[in-house]
mmCIF file of C-alpha atoms and ligand atoms in Angstrom:
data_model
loop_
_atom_site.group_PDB
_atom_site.id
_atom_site.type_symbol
_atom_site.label_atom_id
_atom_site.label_comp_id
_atom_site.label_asym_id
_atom_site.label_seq_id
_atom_site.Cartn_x
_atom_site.Cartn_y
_atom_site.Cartn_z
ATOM 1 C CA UNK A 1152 0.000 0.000 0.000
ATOM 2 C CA UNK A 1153 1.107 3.517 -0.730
ATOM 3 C CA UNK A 1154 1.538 6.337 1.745
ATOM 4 C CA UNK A 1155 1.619 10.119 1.543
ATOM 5 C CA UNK A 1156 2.964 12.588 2.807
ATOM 6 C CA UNK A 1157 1.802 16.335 2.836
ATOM 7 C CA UNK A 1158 4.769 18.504 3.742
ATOM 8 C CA UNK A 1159 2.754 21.487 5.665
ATOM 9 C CA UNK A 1160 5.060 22.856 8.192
ATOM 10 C CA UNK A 1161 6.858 25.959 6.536
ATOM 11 C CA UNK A 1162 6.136 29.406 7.229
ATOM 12 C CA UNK A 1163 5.467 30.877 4.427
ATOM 13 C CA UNK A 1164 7.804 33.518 4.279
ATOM 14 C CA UNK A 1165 7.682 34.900 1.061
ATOM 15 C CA UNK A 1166 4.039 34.702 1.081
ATOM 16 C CA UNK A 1167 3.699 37.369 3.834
ATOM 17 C CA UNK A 1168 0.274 36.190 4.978
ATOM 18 C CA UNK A 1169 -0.839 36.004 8.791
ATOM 19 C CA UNK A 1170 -0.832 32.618 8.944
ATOM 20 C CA UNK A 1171 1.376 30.008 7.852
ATOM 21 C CA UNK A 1172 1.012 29.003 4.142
ATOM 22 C CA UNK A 1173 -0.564 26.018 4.030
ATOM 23 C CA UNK A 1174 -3.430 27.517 6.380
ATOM 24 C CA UNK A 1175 -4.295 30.373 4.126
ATOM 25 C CA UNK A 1176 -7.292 30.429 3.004
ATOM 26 C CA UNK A 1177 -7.678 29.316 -1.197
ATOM 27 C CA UNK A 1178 -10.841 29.305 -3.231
ATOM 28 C CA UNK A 1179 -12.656 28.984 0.137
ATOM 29 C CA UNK A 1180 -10.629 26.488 2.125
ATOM 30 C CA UNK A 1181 -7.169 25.810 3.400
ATOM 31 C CA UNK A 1182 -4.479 25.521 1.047
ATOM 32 C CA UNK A 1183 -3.694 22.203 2.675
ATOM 33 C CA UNK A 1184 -7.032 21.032 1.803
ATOM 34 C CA UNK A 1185 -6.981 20.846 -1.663
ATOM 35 C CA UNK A 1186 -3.721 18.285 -1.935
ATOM 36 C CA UNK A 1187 -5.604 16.354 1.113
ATOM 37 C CA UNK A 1188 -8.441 15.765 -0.474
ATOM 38 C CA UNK A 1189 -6.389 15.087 -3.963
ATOM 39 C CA UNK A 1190 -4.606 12.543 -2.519
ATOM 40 C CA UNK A 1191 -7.212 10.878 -0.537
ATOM 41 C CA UNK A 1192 -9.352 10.036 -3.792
ATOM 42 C CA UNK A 1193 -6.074 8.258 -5.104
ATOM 43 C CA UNK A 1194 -6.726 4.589 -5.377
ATOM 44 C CA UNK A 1195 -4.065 2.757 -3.806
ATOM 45 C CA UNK A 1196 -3.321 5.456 -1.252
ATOM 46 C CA UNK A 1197 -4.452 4.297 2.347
ATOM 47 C CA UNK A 1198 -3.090 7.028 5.007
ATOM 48 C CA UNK A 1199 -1.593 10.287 4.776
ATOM 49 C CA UNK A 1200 0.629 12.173 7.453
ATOM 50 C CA UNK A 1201 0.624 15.960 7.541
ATOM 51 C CA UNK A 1202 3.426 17.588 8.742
ATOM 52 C CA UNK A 1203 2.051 21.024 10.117
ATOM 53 C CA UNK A 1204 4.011 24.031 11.869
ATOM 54 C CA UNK A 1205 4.821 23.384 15.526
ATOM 55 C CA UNK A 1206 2.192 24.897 17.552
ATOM 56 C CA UNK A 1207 -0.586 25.113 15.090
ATOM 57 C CA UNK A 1208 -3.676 23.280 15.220
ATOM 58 C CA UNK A 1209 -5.520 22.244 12.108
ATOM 59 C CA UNK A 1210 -8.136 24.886 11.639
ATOM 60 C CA UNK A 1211 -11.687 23.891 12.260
ATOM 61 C CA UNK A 1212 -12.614 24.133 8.378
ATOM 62 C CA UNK A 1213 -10.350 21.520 7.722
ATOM 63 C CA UNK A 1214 -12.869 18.629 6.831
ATOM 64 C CA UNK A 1215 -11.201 15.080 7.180
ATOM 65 C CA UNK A 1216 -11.418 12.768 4.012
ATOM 66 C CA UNK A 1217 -12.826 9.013 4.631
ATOM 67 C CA UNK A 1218 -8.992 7.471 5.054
ATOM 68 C CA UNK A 1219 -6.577 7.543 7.853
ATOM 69 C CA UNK A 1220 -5.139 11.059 8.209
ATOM 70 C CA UNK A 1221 -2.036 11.299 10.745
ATOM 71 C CA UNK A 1222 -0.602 14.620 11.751
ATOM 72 C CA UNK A 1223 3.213 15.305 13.107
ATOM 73 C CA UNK A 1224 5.274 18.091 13.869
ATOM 74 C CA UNK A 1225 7.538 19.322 11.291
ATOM 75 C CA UNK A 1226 11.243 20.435 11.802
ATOM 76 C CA UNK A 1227 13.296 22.626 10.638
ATOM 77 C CA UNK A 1228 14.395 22.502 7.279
ATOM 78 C CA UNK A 1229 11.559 20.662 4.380
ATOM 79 C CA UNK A 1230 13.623 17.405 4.635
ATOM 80 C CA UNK A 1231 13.250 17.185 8.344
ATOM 81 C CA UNK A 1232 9.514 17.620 8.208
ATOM 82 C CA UNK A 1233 9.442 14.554 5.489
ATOM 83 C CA UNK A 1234 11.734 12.644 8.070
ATOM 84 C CA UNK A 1235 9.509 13.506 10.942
ATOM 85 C CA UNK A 1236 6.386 12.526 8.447
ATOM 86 C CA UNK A 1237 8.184 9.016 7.873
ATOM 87 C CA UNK A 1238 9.007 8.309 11.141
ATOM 88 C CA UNK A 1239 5.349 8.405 12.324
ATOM 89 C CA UNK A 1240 3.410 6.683 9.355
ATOM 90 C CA UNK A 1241 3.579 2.904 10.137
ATOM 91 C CA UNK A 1242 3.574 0.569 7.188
ATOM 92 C CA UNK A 1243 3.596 0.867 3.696
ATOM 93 C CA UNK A 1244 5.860 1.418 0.621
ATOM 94 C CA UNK A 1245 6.359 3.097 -1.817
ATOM 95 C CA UNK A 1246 6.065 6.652 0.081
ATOM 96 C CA UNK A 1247 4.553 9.732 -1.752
ATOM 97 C CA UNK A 1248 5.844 13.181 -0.634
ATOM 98 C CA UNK A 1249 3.988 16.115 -1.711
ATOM 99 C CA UNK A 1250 4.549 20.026 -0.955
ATOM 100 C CA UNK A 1251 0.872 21.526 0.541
ATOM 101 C CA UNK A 1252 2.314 24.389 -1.344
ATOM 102 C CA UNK A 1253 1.206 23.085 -4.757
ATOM 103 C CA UNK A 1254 -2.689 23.083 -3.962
ATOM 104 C CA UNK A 1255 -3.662 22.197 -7.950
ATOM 105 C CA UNK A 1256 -2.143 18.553 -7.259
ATOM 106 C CA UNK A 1257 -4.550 15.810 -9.283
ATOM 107 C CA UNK A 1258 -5.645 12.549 -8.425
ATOM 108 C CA UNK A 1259 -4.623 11.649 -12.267
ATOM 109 C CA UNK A 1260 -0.684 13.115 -11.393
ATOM 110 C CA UNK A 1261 -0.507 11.483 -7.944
ATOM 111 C CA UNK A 1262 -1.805 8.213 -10.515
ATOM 112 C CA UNK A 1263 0.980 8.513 -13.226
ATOM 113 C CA UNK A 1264 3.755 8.856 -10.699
ATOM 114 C CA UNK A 1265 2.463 5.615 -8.858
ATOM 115 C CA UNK A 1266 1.956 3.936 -12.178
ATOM 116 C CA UNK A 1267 5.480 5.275 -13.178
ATOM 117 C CA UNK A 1268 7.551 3.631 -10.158
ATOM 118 C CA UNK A 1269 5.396 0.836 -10.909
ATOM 119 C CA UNK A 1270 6.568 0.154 -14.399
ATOM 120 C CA UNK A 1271 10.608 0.387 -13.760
ATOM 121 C CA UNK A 1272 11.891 -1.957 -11.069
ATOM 122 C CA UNK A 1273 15.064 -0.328 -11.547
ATOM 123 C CA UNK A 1274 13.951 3.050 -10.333
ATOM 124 C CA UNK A 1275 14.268 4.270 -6.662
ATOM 125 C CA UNK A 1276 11.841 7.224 -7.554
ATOM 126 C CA UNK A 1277 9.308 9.123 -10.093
ATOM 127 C CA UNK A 1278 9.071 12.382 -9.624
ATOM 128 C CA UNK A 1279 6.725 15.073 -11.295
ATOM 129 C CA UNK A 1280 8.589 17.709 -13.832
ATOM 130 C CA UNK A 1281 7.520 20.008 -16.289
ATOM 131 C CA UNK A 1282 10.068 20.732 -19.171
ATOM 132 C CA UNK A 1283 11.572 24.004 -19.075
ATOM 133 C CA UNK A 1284 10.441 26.817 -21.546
ATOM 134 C CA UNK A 1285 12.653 29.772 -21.059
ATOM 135 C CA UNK A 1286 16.134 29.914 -21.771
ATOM 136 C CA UNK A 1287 18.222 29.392 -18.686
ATOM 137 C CA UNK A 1288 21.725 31.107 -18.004
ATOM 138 C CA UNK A 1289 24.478 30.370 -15.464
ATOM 139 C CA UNK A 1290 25.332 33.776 -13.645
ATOM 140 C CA UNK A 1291 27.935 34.933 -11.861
ATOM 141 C CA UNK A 1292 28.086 36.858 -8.190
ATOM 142 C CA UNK A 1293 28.446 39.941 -10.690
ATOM 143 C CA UNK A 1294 25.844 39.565 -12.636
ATOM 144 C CA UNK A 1295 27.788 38.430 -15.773
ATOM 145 C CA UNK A 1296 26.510 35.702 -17.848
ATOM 146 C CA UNK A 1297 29.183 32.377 -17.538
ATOM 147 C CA UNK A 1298 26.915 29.867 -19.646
ATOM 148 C CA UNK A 1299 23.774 29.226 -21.285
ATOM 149 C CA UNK A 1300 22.177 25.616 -20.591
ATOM 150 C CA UNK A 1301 20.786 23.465 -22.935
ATOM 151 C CA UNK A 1302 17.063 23.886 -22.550
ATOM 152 C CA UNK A 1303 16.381 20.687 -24.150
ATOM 153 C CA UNK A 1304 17.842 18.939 -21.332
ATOM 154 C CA UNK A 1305 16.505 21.359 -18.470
ATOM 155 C CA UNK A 1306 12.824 19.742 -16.416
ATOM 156 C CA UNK A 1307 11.512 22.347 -13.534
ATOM 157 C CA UNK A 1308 10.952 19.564 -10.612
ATOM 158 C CA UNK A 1309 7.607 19.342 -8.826
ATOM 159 C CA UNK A 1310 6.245 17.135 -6.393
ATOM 160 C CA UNK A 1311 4.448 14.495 -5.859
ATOM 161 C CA UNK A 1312 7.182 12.778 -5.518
ATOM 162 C CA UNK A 1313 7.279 9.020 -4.950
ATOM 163 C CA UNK A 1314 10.227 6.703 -3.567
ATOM 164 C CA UNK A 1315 10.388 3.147 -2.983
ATOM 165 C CA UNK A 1316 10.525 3.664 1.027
ATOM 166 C CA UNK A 1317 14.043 2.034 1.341
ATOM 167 C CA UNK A 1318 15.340 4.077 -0.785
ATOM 168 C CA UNK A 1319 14.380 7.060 1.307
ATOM 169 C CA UNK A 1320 14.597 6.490 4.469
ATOM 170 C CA UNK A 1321 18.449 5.975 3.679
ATOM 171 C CA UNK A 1322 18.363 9.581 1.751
ATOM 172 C CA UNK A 1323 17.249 11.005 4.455
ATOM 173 C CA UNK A 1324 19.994 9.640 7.065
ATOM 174 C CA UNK A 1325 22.238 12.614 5.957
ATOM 175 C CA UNK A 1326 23.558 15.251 7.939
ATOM 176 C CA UNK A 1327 21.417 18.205 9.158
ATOM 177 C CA UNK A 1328 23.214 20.516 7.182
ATOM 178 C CA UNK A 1329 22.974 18.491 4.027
ATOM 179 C CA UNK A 1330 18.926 18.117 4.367
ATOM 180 C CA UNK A 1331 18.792 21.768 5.244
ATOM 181 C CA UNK A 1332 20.788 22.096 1.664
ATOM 182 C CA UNK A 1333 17.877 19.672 -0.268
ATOM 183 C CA UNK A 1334 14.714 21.506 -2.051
ATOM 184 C CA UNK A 1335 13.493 18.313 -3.215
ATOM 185 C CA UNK A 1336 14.182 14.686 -1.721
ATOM 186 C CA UNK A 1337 14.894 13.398 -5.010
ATOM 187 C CA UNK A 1338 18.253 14.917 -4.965
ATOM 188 C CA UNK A 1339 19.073 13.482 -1.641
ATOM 189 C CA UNK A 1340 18.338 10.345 -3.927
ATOM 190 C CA UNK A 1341 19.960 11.247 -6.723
ATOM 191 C CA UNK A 1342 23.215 11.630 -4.523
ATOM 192 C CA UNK A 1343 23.457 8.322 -3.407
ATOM 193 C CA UNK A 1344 23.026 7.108 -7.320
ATOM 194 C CA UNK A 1345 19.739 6.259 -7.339
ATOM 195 C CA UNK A 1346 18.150 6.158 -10.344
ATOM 196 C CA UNK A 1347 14.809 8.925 -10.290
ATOM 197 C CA UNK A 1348 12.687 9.201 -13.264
ATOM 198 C CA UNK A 1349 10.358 11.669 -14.853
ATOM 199 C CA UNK A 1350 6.872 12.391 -14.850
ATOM 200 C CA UNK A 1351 5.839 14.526 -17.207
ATOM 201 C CA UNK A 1352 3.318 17.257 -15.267
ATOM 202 C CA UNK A 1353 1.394 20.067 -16.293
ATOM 203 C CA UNK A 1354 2.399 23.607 -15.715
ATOM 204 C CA UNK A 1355 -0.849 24.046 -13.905
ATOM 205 C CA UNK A 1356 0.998 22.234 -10.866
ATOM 206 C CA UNK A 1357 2.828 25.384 -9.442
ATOM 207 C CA UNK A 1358 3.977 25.930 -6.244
ATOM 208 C CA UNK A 1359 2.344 28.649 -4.456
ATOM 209 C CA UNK A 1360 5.078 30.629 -2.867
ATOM 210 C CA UNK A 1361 4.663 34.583 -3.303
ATOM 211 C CA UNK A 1362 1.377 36.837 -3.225
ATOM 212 C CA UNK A 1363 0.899 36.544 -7.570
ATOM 213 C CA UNK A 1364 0.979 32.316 -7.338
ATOM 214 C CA UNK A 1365 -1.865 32.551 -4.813
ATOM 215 C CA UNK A 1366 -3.824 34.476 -6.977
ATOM 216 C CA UNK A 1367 -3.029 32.576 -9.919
ATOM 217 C CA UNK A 1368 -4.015 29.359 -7.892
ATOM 218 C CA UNK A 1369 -7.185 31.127 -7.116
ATOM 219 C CA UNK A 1370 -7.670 31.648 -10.858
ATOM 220 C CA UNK A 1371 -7.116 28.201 -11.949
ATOM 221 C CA UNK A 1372 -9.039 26.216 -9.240
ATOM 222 C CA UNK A 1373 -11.741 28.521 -10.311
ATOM 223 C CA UNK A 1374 -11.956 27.526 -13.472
ATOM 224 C CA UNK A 1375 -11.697 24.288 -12.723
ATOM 225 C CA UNK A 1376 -14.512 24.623 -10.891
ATOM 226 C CA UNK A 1377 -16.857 26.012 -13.508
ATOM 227 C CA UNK A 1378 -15.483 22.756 -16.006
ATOM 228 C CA UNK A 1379 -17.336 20.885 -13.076
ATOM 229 C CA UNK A 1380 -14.313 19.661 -10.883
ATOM 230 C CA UNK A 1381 -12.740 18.128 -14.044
ATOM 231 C CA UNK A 1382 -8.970 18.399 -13.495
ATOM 232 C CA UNK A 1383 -8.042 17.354 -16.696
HETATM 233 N N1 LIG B 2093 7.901 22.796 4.497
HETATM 234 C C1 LIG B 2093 7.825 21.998 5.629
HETATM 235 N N2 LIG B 2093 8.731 22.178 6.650
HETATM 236 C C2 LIG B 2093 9.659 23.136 6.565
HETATM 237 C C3 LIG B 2093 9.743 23.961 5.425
HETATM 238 C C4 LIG B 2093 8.838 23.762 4.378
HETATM 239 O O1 LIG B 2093 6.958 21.131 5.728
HETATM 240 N N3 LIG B 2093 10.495 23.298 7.588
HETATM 241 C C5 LIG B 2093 6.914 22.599 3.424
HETATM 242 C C6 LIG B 2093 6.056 23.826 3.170
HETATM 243 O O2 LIG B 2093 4.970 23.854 4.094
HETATM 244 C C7 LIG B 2093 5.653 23.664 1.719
HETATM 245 C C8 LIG B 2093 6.797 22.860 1.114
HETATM 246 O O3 LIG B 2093 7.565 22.369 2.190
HETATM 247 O O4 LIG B 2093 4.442 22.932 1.576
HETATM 248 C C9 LIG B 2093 7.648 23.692 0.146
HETATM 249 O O5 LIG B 2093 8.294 24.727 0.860
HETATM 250 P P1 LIG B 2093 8.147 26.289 0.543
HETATM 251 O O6 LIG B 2093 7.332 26.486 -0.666
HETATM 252 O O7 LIG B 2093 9.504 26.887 0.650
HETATM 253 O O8 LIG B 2093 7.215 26.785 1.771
HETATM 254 P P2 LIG B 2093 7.627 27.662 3.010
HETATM 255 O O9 LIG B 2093 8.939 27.207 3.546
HETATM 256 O O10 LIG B 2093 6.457 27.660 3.920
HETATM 257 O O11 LIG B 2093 7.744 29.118 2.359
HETATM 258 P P3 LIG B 2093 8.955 30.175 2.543
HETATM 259 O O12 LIG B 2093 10.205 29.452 2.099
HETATM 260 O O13 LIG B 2093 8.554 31.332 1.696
HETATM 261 O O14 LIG B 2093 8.984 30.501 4.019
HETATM 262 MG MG1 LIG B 2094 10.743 27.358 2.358
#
């Protein structure tokens, strides 16, 4: 059986909002509660741990979906808040991890990253990414241009992301300074020569992160709502 996890616990920062992201309030409901819900319609996905900001209580709006729903602390850096996540979900394998900050999640990506894993033994993870559409240039400390990538090469990494549990659990055994270092768990992977795979996602999957994204999230879950819920 598959877990997930909803990484929940930052502050939000950049957002500037009174409360911490994943609490503010988006198309008439806690962030959070859009990826919860998401991922509790997911066939195949039995119980989900939140990590949430120390000290906060879920919000009484927050509606429970029919599935076991765990909360934990989360620490200090992302990675420690997926580590804290692991350490109290009980059985099951592979592991989703997923950021509440990216509230447009669908059931149908959650779907093609568990059918993705599924299909190559070989793989320690599948990992949502959208290929890259501007042109992206390696700058120096002075503002001078050093190299131009090759775009055709270049994916912009979302989440979910899914690891066979193993896999990690031993990623995440790192130093403290070296998970503070990670924005995705896939690179903690990645470092230890796993071998992590693509899924390709829609651009619609952003990550909320300053004042503009929320509104554009408002935007798109509303019309998604007036197609009728379709996701598609
Ligand atoms: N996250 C977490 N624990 C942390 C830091 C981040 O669970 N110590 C979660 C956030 O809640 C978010 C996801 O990781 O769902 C991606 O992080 P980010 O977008 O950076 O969110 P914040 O850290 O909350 O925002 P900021 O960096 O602007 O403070
Ligand atoms: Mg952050």
């Amino acid at each position: 059986m598959t877990l997930a996890l909803i990484v929940a616990a930052g502050s939000g920062e950049r957002l500037r909002a009174a409360r911490p992201k994943a609490l503010v309030e988006l198309g008439g409901r806690p962030m959070l509660q859009w990826s919860l819900d998401a991922l509790a319609s997911v066939a195949g996905i039995e119980r989900i741990v939140l990590a949430l900001p120390a000290g906060v209580a879920l919000p009484p709006a927050m509606r429970m979906p029919a599935i076991e729903v765990r909360s934990v602390e989360g620490g200090a850096a992302r990675s420690d808040s997926v580590a804290r996540a692991l350490a109290a979900a009980g059985e099951g394998d592979p592991v989703l991890v997923h950021d509440a900050a990216r509230p447009l999640l669908t059931p149908q990506l959650a779907r093609a990253v568990i059918d993705a894993l599924e299909r190559d033994p070989q793989a320690a993870a599948a990992i949502a990414a959208v290929p890259v559409t501007d042109t992206v240039k390696r700058v120096d400390g002075d503002g001078v241009v050093r190299e131009t990538l090759d775009r055709r090469e270049l994916w912009a990494v979302q989440t979910p992301q899914l690891f066979r549990r193993a896999a990690l659990e031993r990623a995440l055994e790192t130093s403290a300074q070296e998970r503070a270092r990670a924005t995705d768990d896939a690179w903690l992977v990645e470092r230890q020569g796993g071998r992590v795979i693509v899924v390709r996602a829609g651009e619609e999957n952003l990550k909320v992160t300053t004042p503009i994204d929320l509104q554009l999230a408002e935007l798109l879950l509303a019309a998604r709502g007036a197609r009728g819920g379709d996701p598609a």
